[in-house]
Amino acid sequence: MNKPLPPAIPADLLQRFIAIVGERYAITQAAEQTAYLVELRGLYHAHTPLVLRPGSVAEVAAILKLASETGTPIVPQGGNTGLVGAQVPRDAGGEIVLSLKRLDKIREIDASSNTMTCEAGVVLQTAQEAAAGIDRLFPLSLGSEGSCTIGGNLSSNAGGVGALAYGIARDLVMGLEVVLADGRVLHGLNKLKKDNTGYDLKNLFVGAEGTLGVITAAVLKLFPRPRATAVAFVGLKSPHEALKLLTLARQRAGSGVTTFELMPRIGLEFVLRHMAGTRDPLAAPHAWYVITELSTTDEGVAGALEDILGAAFEQDIIEDAALAGSLEQGKAFMHLRLALSEVQGHEGGSIKDDVSVPVAQVPDFIAEASAVAMKLIPGSRPVPFGHLGDGNIHFNVSQPVGADKAAFLARWKEVNAAVHEIVHKYHGSISAEHGIGQLKRELLPGVKDPVALDLMRAIKATLDPKGILNPGKVL
């Protein structure tokens, strides 16, 4: 059951919070708060009496110390690009938004240790560019990388297109600085690969969606920058063939397969229809597509990808393929996949879901879930796409052409519930990389091991005994 929403915050208490950051960095006018209160999909339109924009860890600590003393709910926020409503307050007006955007310094880049220490408000693309500046790679890559922040990436345990080779956000962090609910600062900016001095506390906060503490800085892992990459856009009959291609690519290139993305023809048509400057890389349409990238620290990667595609042709796995002739063309191929999330809105209502199943079950899952969605809503248009290499599929369903958008979206939970039954059948997860937030909070008890839930509640009660950190999210 949802806990009662908090009462309005007294005016004198609001002034005490404002005094910590100064009037300039406290937003009280509703018109100026919109960017912090409406999440990307428009599912949540919240209210708050105050948005605080601290500029230092000391200010974050002072805010949480006062919040703890007064029982004031705090909602931490990064770039406000989350997709499950974790970063916006509940619609009551009694929760303060804590924006970390001003904590935007890269404190250190250590080429010898292959690490970079970033504050929570550093934009992901900025971190990528800083790594490239010392001939290193920070491999986390998302469609929203131009606006999402490192703190938000870690709090949501973001995945992205590089997860196949490099892992998700949790795999890319070595140490954290975290402000706890009572205002104490956990100084854990560790660059050590080996530190066997007790519990690994950082993983409590990565993926916790701001419910256990506020991440203010992180030590991130860097990797050797690939000397050569090759990207191909491949047409094939079905996800079953895509899985065969993935197996073949891994057999021949191993960890050199750094991206393997799947999308259906309807998704490509959406992009071509609504995204200016795009074109179909292949001469004829195909039912499904794969965008794959090979990366190495040596030359010759294009030849390796050509060999893989040649073998796939011989084995009747693929129907056609285009190999990028330049870095720019490779980016254009990948853009066709990354633009898919954005363009679906131009086709009317889109019921979205983020799930994962074992890689070997992805083709069967897509077939079953698509059939169920179309049976529930005749004429609906399933648009499943995503990270085939790690089993993460964004199972989205666009409304029937000409249908009433509001009536279609009203069936969101019904469609998701039917899809989740199939996810459960394949021992998958109802949230692969977007988190739980508000959107899937009520579903968690039905899919999570009861003992695991008890442990999560115990950890929450220990680190946030007054329940002030992002209430109504996750648990």
Coordinates of C-alpha atoms in Angstrom, one line a residue:
M1 CA 0.0 0.0 0.0
N2 CA 1.1 3.6 -0.7
K3 CA 2.0 5.6 2.4
P4 CA 0.1 8.8 3.0
L5 CA 1.5 11.7 1.0
P6 CA 3.3 14.4 3.1
P7 CA 1.7 17.6 4.2
A8 CA 2.7 21.0 2.8
I9 CA 6.1 22.2 4.0
P10 CA 5.9 25.3 6.4
A11 CA 7.1 28.5 4.8
D12 CA 9.7 29.1 7.5
L13 CA 11.2 25.7 6.9
L14 CA 11.3 26.3 3.2
Q15 CA 13.3 29.5 3.9
R16 CA 15.8 27.4 6.0
F17 CA 16.4 25.1 3.0
I18 CA 16.7 28.1 0.6
A19 CA 19.3 29.7 2.9
I20 CA 21.6 26.7 2.4
V21 CA 21.9 27.2 -1.4
G22 CA 21.0 30.9 -1.7
E23 CA 18.0 32.5 -3.4
R24 CA 19.6 32.3 -6.8
Y25 CA 19.7 28.5 -6.7
A26 CA 16.3 27.9 -5.2
I27 CA 13.4 27.7 -7.6
T28 CA 9.9 28.4 -6.2
Q29 CA 8.0 29.7 -9.2
A30 CA 5.9 26.9 -10.8
A31 CA 6.6 28.1 -14.3
E32 CA 10.4 27.7 -13.7
Q33 CA 10.0 24.3 -12.1
T34 CA 8.4 22.5 -15.1
A35 CA 11.7 21.1 -16.4
Y36 CA 12.2 19.3 -13.1
L37 CA 8.6 18.0 -12.6
V38 CA 7.5 16.5 -16.0
E39 CA 9.4 13.3 -16.9
L40 CA 10.3 12.4 -20.4
R41 CA 7.2 10.4 -21.3
G42 CA 4.8 12.8 -19.7
L43 CA 3.3 10.1 -17.4
Y44 CA 3.9 12.1 -14.2
H45 CA 3.1 15.8 -13.8
A46 CA 4.2 16.6 -10.2
H47 CA 4.2 19.6 -7.9
T48 CA 6.8 20.8 -5.4
P49 CA 7.2 23.9 -3.3
L50 CA 10.9 24.0 -4.0
V51 CA 13.7 22.9 -6.3
L52 CA 17.1 23.1 -4.7
R53 CA 20.3 23.3 -6.8
P54 CA 23.2 22.8 -4.5
G55 CA 26.7 23.6 -5.8
S56 CA 28.8 21.5 -3.4
V57 CA 28.8 18.3 -1.4
A58 CA 28.7 20.4 1.7
E59 CA 25.4 22.0 0.6
V60 CA 23.9 18.6 -0.2
A61 CA 24.9 17.3 3.2
A62 CA 23.4 20.4 4.9
I63 CA 20.2 19.9 3.0
L64 CA 19.9 16.3 4.0
K65 CA 20.8 17.0 7.6
L66 CA 18.0 19.6 7.8
A67 CA 15.6 17.2 6.0
S68 CA 16.4 14.4 8.5
E69 CA 15.9 16.7 11.5
T70 CA 12.5 17.9 10.2
G71 CA 11.3 14.8 8.4
T72 CA 11.1 16.6 5.0
P73 CA 11.0 14.3 1.9
I74 CA 13.7 14.8 -0.6
V75 CA 13.6 13.7 -4.3
P76 CA 17.2 13.5 -5.8
Q77 CA 17.3 14.3 -9.5
G78 CA 20.0 14.2 -12.3
G79 CA 19.1 15.0 -15.9
N80 CA 15.4 14.1 -15.5
T81 CA 15.7 11.5 -18.3
G82 CA 14.5 8.5 -16.2
L83 CA 11.6 6.5 -17.6
V84 CA 9.9 5.1 -14.5
G85 CA 9.2 8.3 -12.6
A86 CA 11.9 7.8 -10.0
Q87 CA 13.3 11.3 -10.4
V88 CA 10.1 13.3 -9.9
P89 CA 8.1 13.9 -6.8
R90 CA 4.7 12.4 -6.1
D91 CA 1.8 14.7 -7.0
A92 CA 1.2 16.3 -3.6
G93 CA 3.4 19.3 -3.3
G94 CA 5.1 18.2 -0.1
E95 CA 8.4 16.9 -1.4
I96 CA 11.5 19.0 -2.3
V97 CA 13.4 18.3 -5.5
L98 CA 17.2 18.1 -5.1
S99 CA 18.8 18.7 -8.5
L100 CA 22.4 17.6 -8.7
K101 CA 23.1 19.4 -12.0
R102 CA 25.4 22.0 -10.6
L103 CA 27.8 19.3 -9.2
D104 CA 29.3 19.1 -12.7
K105 CA 33.1 18.9 -12.2
I106 CA 35.4 16.2 -13.5
R107 CA 37.7 16.1 -10.5
E108 CA 40.4 13.8 -11.9
I109 CA 41.4 11.8 -14.9
D110 CA 44.0 9.1 -14.1
A111 CA 45.3 7.5 -17.3
S112 CA 47.6 5.2 -15.4
S113 CA 44.8 3.8 -13.3
N114 CA 42.3 4.0 -16.1
T115 CA 39.9 5.9 -13.9
M116 CA 38.0 9.2 -14.0
T117 CA 36.4 10.8 -11.0
C118 CA 33.2 12.7 -11.9
E119 CA 30.6 14.6 -9.9
A120 CA 27.0 13.5 -10.1
G121 CA 25.9 16.3 -12.4
V122 CA 28.4 15.6 -15.2
V123 CA 26.5 14.9 -18.4
L124 CA 27.3 11.4 -19.8
Q125 CA 28.5 12.8 -23.1
T126 CA 30.9 15.2 -21.3
A127 CA 32.4 12.2 -19.5
Q128 CA 32.7 10.3 -22.8
E129 CA 34.5 13.2 -24.4
A130 CA 36.8 13.7 -21.4
A131 CA 37.8 10.1 -21.6
A132 CA 38.5 10.4 -25.3
G133 CA 40.6 13.4 -24.6
I134 CA 43.2 11.1 -22.9
D135 CA 42.8 8.4 -25.5
R136 CA 40.5 6.3 -23.3
L137 CA 36.9 5.0 -23.6
F138 CA 34.1 5.4 -21.1
P139 CA 31.7 2.9 -22.8
L140 CA 28.3 3.7 -21.2
S141 CA 26.2 4.9 -24.2
L142 CA 22.5 5.8 -24.1
G143 CA 20.1 7.6 -26.4
S144 CA 19.9 10.4 -23.8
E145 CA 23.6 10.7 -23.3
G146 CA 23.5 14.4 -24.3
S147 CA 21.4 15.2 -21.2
C148 CA 21.5 12.4 -18.7
T149 CA 24.0 12.6 -15.8
I150 CA 26.5 10.3 -14.2
G151 CA 24.6 10.4 -10.9
G152 CA 21.3 9.5 -12.6
N153 CA 23.1 6.8 -14.6
L154 CA 24.4 5.1 -11.5
S155 CA 21.2 5.6 -9.4
S156 CA 19.2 3.8 -12.1
N157 CA 22.0 1.4 -13.0
A158 CA 21.7 2.3 -16.7
G159 CA 22.5 -0.2 -19.4
G160 CA 22.7 1.0 -23.0
V161 CA 24.2 -0.2 -26.2
G162 CA 27.7 -1.0 -24.8
A163 CA 26.5 -3.4 -22.1
L164 CA 27.2 -6.4 -24.2
A165 CA 31.0 -5.9 -24.1
Y166 CA 31.5 -3.6 -21.1
G167 CA 28.6 -4.2 -18.7
I168 CA 26.0 -2.0 -17.2
A169 CA 26.6 1.1 -15.0
R170 CA 27.3 -1.1 -11.9
D171 CA 30.2 -2.7 -13.7
L172 CA 31.7 0.6 -14.6
V173 CA 32.1 2.2 -11.2
M174 CA 34.9 1.6 -8.7
G175 CA 34.0 4.0 -5.9
L176 CA 31.3 6.4 -4.7
E177 CA 30.9 9.5 -2.6
V178 CA 27.4 9.4 -1.1
V179 CA 25.5 11.8 1.2
L180 CA 23.4 9.7 3.6
A181 CA 19.9 10.5 4.8
D182 CA 21.2 12.1 8.0
G183 CA 23.7 14.3 6.2
R184 CA 26.8 12.3 6.8
V185 CA 29.1 11.8 3.8
L186 CA 30.4 8.4 2.8
H187 CA 33.9 8.9 1.4
G188 CA 34.3 5.9 -0.9
L189 CA 36.1 7.3 -3.9
N190 CA 38.2 4.2 -4.2
K191 CA 40.4 3.5 -7.3
L192 CA 41.5 0.1 -6.1
K193 CA 40.8 -3.1 -8.0
K194 CA 41.6 -5.1 -4.9
D195 CA 40.1 -3.9 -1.5
N196 CA 39.0 -6.8 0.7
T197 CA 38.2 -4.7 3.8
G198 CA 34.6 -5.7 4.3
Y199 CA 31.3 -5.2 2.5
D200 CA 31.3 -3.5 -0.9
L201 CA 29.0 -0.7 0.0
K202 CA 28.9 1.1 -3.3
N203 CA 26.6 -1.5 -4.8
L204 CA 23.9 -0.6 -2.3
F205 CA 23.6 2.8 -3.9
V206 CA 24.0 1.9 -7.6
G207 CA 20.5 1.1 -8.8
A208 CA 18.8 2.2 -5.6
E209 CA 17.2 5.2 -7.4
G210 CA 18.1 7.7 -4.7
T211 CA 16.2 5.8 -1.9
L212 CA 19.3 5.0 0.2
G213 CA 21.5 8.0 -0.3
V214 CA 22.5 10.7 -2.7
I215 CA 25.4 10.0 -5.0
T216 CA 27.5 13.1 -5.4
A217 CA 30.6 11.7 -7.1
A218 CA 32.0 8.5 -8.6
V219 CA 35.2 6.9 -9.7
L220 CA 34.5 5.5 -13.2
K221 CA 36.4 2.8 -15.1
L222 CA 38.0 3.7 -18.3
F223 CA 39.1 1.4 -21.1
P224 CA 41.7 1.4 -23.9
R225 CA 40.2 3.4 -26.8
P226 CA 39.6 1.1 -29.8
R227 CA 42.0 1.8 -32.6
A228 CA 39.5 0.5 -35.1
T229 CA 35.8 -0.1 -35.3
A230 CA 33.5 -1.6 -38.0
V231 CA 29.7 -1.2 -38.1
A232 CA 27.2 -3.2 -40.2
F233 CA 23.5 -2.7 -40.8
V234 CA 22.1 -6.2 -41.5
G235 CA 18.7 -7.3 -42.8
L236 CA 17.3 -10.7 -41.8
K237 CA 14.1 -12.7 -41.6
S238 CA 13.5 -12.9 -37.9
P239 CA 15.0 -12.6 -34.4
H240 CA 15.9 -16.3 -34.6
E241 CA 18.3 -15.5 -37.4
A242 CA 19.5 -12.5 -35.4
L243 CA 20.4 -14.9 -32.5
K244 CA 22.3 -17.2 -34.9
L245 CA 24.2 -14.1 -36.2
L246 CA 25.1 -13.1 -32.6
T247 CA 26.3 -16.6 -31.9
L248 CA 28.4 -16.6 -35.1
A249 CA 29.9 -13.2 -34.3
R250 CA 30.9 -14.2 -30.8
Q251 CA 32.4 -17.4 -32.0
R252 CA 34.6 -15.5 -34.4
A253 CA 35.2 -12.2 -32.7
G254 CA 34.6 -12.9 -29.0
S255 CA 34.6 -9.8 -26.8
G256 CA 35.3 -7.7 -30.0
V257 CA 31.5 -7.7 -30.5
T258 CA 30.8 -4.5 -28.7
T259 CA 27.3 -3.7 -29.9
F260 CA 24.5 -5.9 -31.2
E261 CA 21.1 -4.2 -31.5
L262 CA 17.8 -5.6 -32.9
M263 CA 15.0 -3.6 -34.4
P264 CA 11.9 -4.5 -36.5
R265 CA 11.0 -3.1 -39.9
I266 CA 8.1 -1.1 -38.5
G267 CA 10.6 0.6 -36.2
L268 CA 12.9 1.6 -39.1
E269 CA 9.8 2.9 -41.0
F270 CA 9.0 5.1 -38.0
V271 CA 12.5 6.5 -38.0
L272 CA 12.5 7.1 -41.8
R273 CA 9.1 8.7 -41.7
H274 CA 9.7 11.1 -38.8
M275 CA 13.5 11.7 -38.6
A276 CA 14.8 14.2 -41.1
G277 CA 18.0 13.2 -42.9
T278 CA 17.7 9.4 -42.5
R279 CA 17.6 6.8 -45.2
D280 CA 17.3 3.1 -45.5
P281 CA 20.8 1.6 -45.7
L282 CA 19.6 -1.4 -47.7
A283 CA 18.1 -1.7 -51.2
A284 CA 15.0 -3.7 -50.2
P285 CA 13.0 -3.9 -47.0
H286 CA 13.6 -6.8 -44.5
A287 CA 11.4 -8.0 -41.6
W288 CA 14.2 -7.4 -39.0
Y289 CA 17.5 -5.6 -38.7
V290 CA 20.6 -5.9 -36.6
I291 CA 23.1 -3.1 -36.1
T292 CA 26.4 -4.6 -34.9
E293 CA 29.8 -3.2 -34.1
L294 CA 33.2 -4.8 -33.8
S295 CA 35.9 -2.9 -31.9
T296 CA 39.6 -3.8 -31.5
T297 CA 42.8 -2.2 -30.5
D298 CA 44.3 -3.5 -33.7
E299 CA 43.6 -2.8 -37.4
G300 CA 41.8 -5.3 -39.6
V301 CA 38.5 -5.2 -37.8
A302 CA 36.6 -4.4 -41.0
G303 CA 37.9 -7.5 -42.6
A304 CA 36.9 -9.5 -39.5
L305 CA 33.3 -8.2 -39.8
E306 CA 33.3 -8.9 -43.5
D307 CA 34.3 -12.5 -42.8
I308 CA 31.5 -12.9 -40.3
L309 CA 28.9 -11.4 -42.7
G310 CA 30.2 -13.7 -45.5
A311 CA 29.8 -16.8 -43.3
A312 CA 26.3 -15.6 -42.3
F313 CA 25.4 -15.3 -46.0
E314 CA 26.7 -18.8 -46.7
Q315 CA 24.7 -20.2 -43.9
D316 CA 21.5 -18.4 -45.0
I317 CA 21.4 -16.4 -41.7
I318 CA 21.2 -13.0 -43.2
E319 CA 19.5 -11.5 -46.4
D320 CA 21.6 -8.4 -46.9
A321 CA 24.1 -6.2 -45.2
A322 CA 25.8 -2.8 -45.5
L323 CA 29.2 -2.3 -44.0
A324 CA 29.9 1.3 -42.9
G325 CA 32.5 2.9 -45.0
S326 CA 33.4 5.6 -42.5
L327 CA 33.0 6.6 -38.9
E328 CA 30.2 9.0 -39.8
Q329 CA 28.3 6.3 -41.7
G330 CA 28.6 3.9 -38.7
K331 CA 27.1 6.6 -36.5
A332 CA 24.3 7.1 -39.0
F333 CA 23.5 3.3 -38.8
M334 CA 23.4 3.5 -35.0
H335 CA 21.3 6.6 -35.1
L336 CA 18.6 4.7 -36.8
R337 CA 18.3 2.5 -33.7
L338 CA 18.8 5.2 -31.1
A339 CA 16.2 7.5 -32.7
L340 CA 13.5 4.8 -32.3
S341 CA 12.5 5.8 -28.8
E342 CA 11.9 9.4 -29.8
V343 CA 10.0 8.9 -33.1
Q344 CA 7.3 6.5 -31.6
G345 CA 5.6 9.5 -30.2
H346 CA 4.8 10.7 -33.7
E347 CA 2.7 7.6 -34.3
G348 CA 0.3 8.3 -31.4
G349 CA 0.2 6.5 -28.1
S350 CA 2.9 4.1 -27.2
I351 CA 2.7 1.6 -24.4
K352 CA 6.2 0.9 -23.3
D353 CA 8.0 -1.7 -21.3
D354 CA 11.6 -2.6 -20.5
V355 CA 12.2 -6.3 -19.8
S356 CA 14.8 -8.9 -20.1
V357 CA 14.8 -12.7 -20.7
P358 CA 17.7 -15.1 -21.2
V359 CA 19.3 -14.4 -24.6
A360 CA 18.4 -17.7 -26.0
Q361 CA 14.7 -17.0 -25.3
V362 CA 14.5 -13.5 -26.9
P363 CA 13.1 -14.7 -30.2
D364 CA 10.3 -16.8 -28.7
F365 CA 9.5 -14.0 -26.2
I366 CA 9.1 -11.4 -28.9
A367 CA 6.8 -13.7 -30.9
E368 CA 4.6 -14.6 -27.9
A369 CA 4.4 -11.1 -26.5
S370 CA 3.6 -9.6 -29.9
A371 CA 0.8 -12.1 -30.5
V372 CA -0.7 -11.3 -27.0
A373 CA -0.5 -7.6 -27.5
M374 CA -2.3 -7.8 -30.9
K375 CA -4.9 -10.1 -29.5
L376 CA -5.6 -7.7 -26.6
I377 CA -5.8 -4.7 -28.9
P378 CA -6.5 -5.6 -32.5
G379 CA -4.6 -3.4 -34.9
S380 CA -2.0 -2.5 -32.3
R381 CA 1.6 -2.4 -33.6
P382 CA 4.2 -4.1 -31.5
V383 CA 7.7 -2.4 -31.8
P384 CA 10.1 -4.7 -29.9
F385 CA 13.7 -3.6 -30.1
G386 CA 16.8 -3.4 -28.1
H387 CA 19.9 -5.1 -26.8
L388 CA 19.7 -8.7 -28.1
G389 CA 23.2 -9.4 -26.9
D390 CA 22.2 -9.1 -23.2
G391 CA 18.6 -10.2 -23.5
N392 CA 17.1 -6.7 -22.8
I393 CA 14.2 -5.9 -25.1
H394 CA 12.1 -2.7 -25.0
F395 CA 8.7 -4.1 -25.7
N396 CA 6.7 -1.2 -27.0
V397 CA 3.3 -1.2 -28.6
S398 CA 2.1 1.6 -30.8
Q399 CA -1.6 2.4 -31.0
P400 CA -3.7 1.2 -34.0
V401 CA -3.7 3.8 -36.8
G402 CA -6.5 6.3 -36.2
A403 CA -7.3 5.0 -32.7
D404 CA -8.1 7.2 -29.7
K405 CA -4.8 7.8 -28.0
A406 CA -6.2 8.3 -24.5
A407 CA -8.3 5.1 -24.7
F408 CA -5.3 3.2 -25.9
L409 CA -2.9 4.4 -23.2
A410 CA -5.6 3.6 -20.6
R411 CA -4.8 -0.1 -21.2
W412 CA -1.1 0.4 -20.3
K413 CA -1.2 -1.8 -17.2
E414 CA -3.3 -4.5 -18.9
V415 CA -0.8 -4.8 -21.8
N416 CA 2.2 -4.8 -19.5
A417 CA 0.6 -7.4 -17.2
A418 CA 0.1 -9.8 -20.2
V419 CA 3.7 -9.2 -21.3
H420 CA 5.0 -9.8 -17.8
E421 CA 3.3 -13.2 -17.7
I422 CA 5.5 -14.2 -20.6
V423 CA 8.6 -12.7 -19.0
H424 CA 7.9 -14.7 -15.9
K425 CA 7.5 -17.9 -18.0
Y426 CA 11.0 -17.4 -19.3
H427 CA 12.4 -16.5 -15.9
G428 CA 13.1 -12.9 -16.9
S429 CA 12.9 -9.5 -15.3
I430 CA 10.1 -6.9 -15.5
S431 CA 12.8 -4.2 -15.4
A432 CA 16.0 -4.6 -17.3
E433 CA 17.6 -1.2 -17.3
H434 CA 15.1 1.5 -16.5
G435 CA 14.5 0.7 -12.8
I436 CA 11.3 0.5 -10.7
G437 CA 10.5 4.1 -9.7
Q438 CA 6.8 4.8 -9.4
L439 CA 5.8 3.0 -12.6
K440 CA 6.6 -0.6 -11.4
R441 CA 6.6 -0.2 -7.7
E442 CA 3.3 -2.0 -7.1
L443 CA 4.5 -4.9 -9.3
L444 CA 7.7 -5.6 -7.4
P445 CA 6.2 -7.7 -4.6
G446 CA 4.7 -10.0 -7.2
V447 CA 8.0 -10.8 -8.9
K448 CA 10.7 -10.3 -6.2
D449 CA 11.8 -13.1 -3.9
P450 CA 10.1 -12.4 -0.5
V451 CA 13.4 -12.8 1.4
A452 CA 15.1 -10.4 -1.0
L453 CA 12.3 -7.9 -0.4
D454 CA 12.7 -8.2 3.4
L455 CA 16.4 -7.6 3.1
M456 CA 15.7 -4.5 0.9
R457 CA 13.3 -3.1 3.4
A458 CA 15.8 -3.7 6.2
I459 CA 18.5 -1.9 4.4
K460 CA 16.1 1.0 3.7
A461 CA 15.1 1.2 7.3
T462 CA 18.8 1.2 8.4
L463 CA 20.0 3.9 6.0
D464 CA 16.9 6.0 5.8
P465 CA 15.0 5.3 9.1
K466 CA 12.7 8.4 8.7
G467 CA 11.8 7.5 5.1
I468 CA 12.8 10.9 3.7
L469 CA 14.8 9.8 0.6
N470 CA 12.7 9.5 -2.5
P471 CA 9.6 8.2 -0.8
G472 CA 7.1 6.1 -2.8
K473 CA 9.8 4.8 -5.1
V474 CA 11.0 1.2 -5.4
L475 CA 9.7 0.0 -2.1

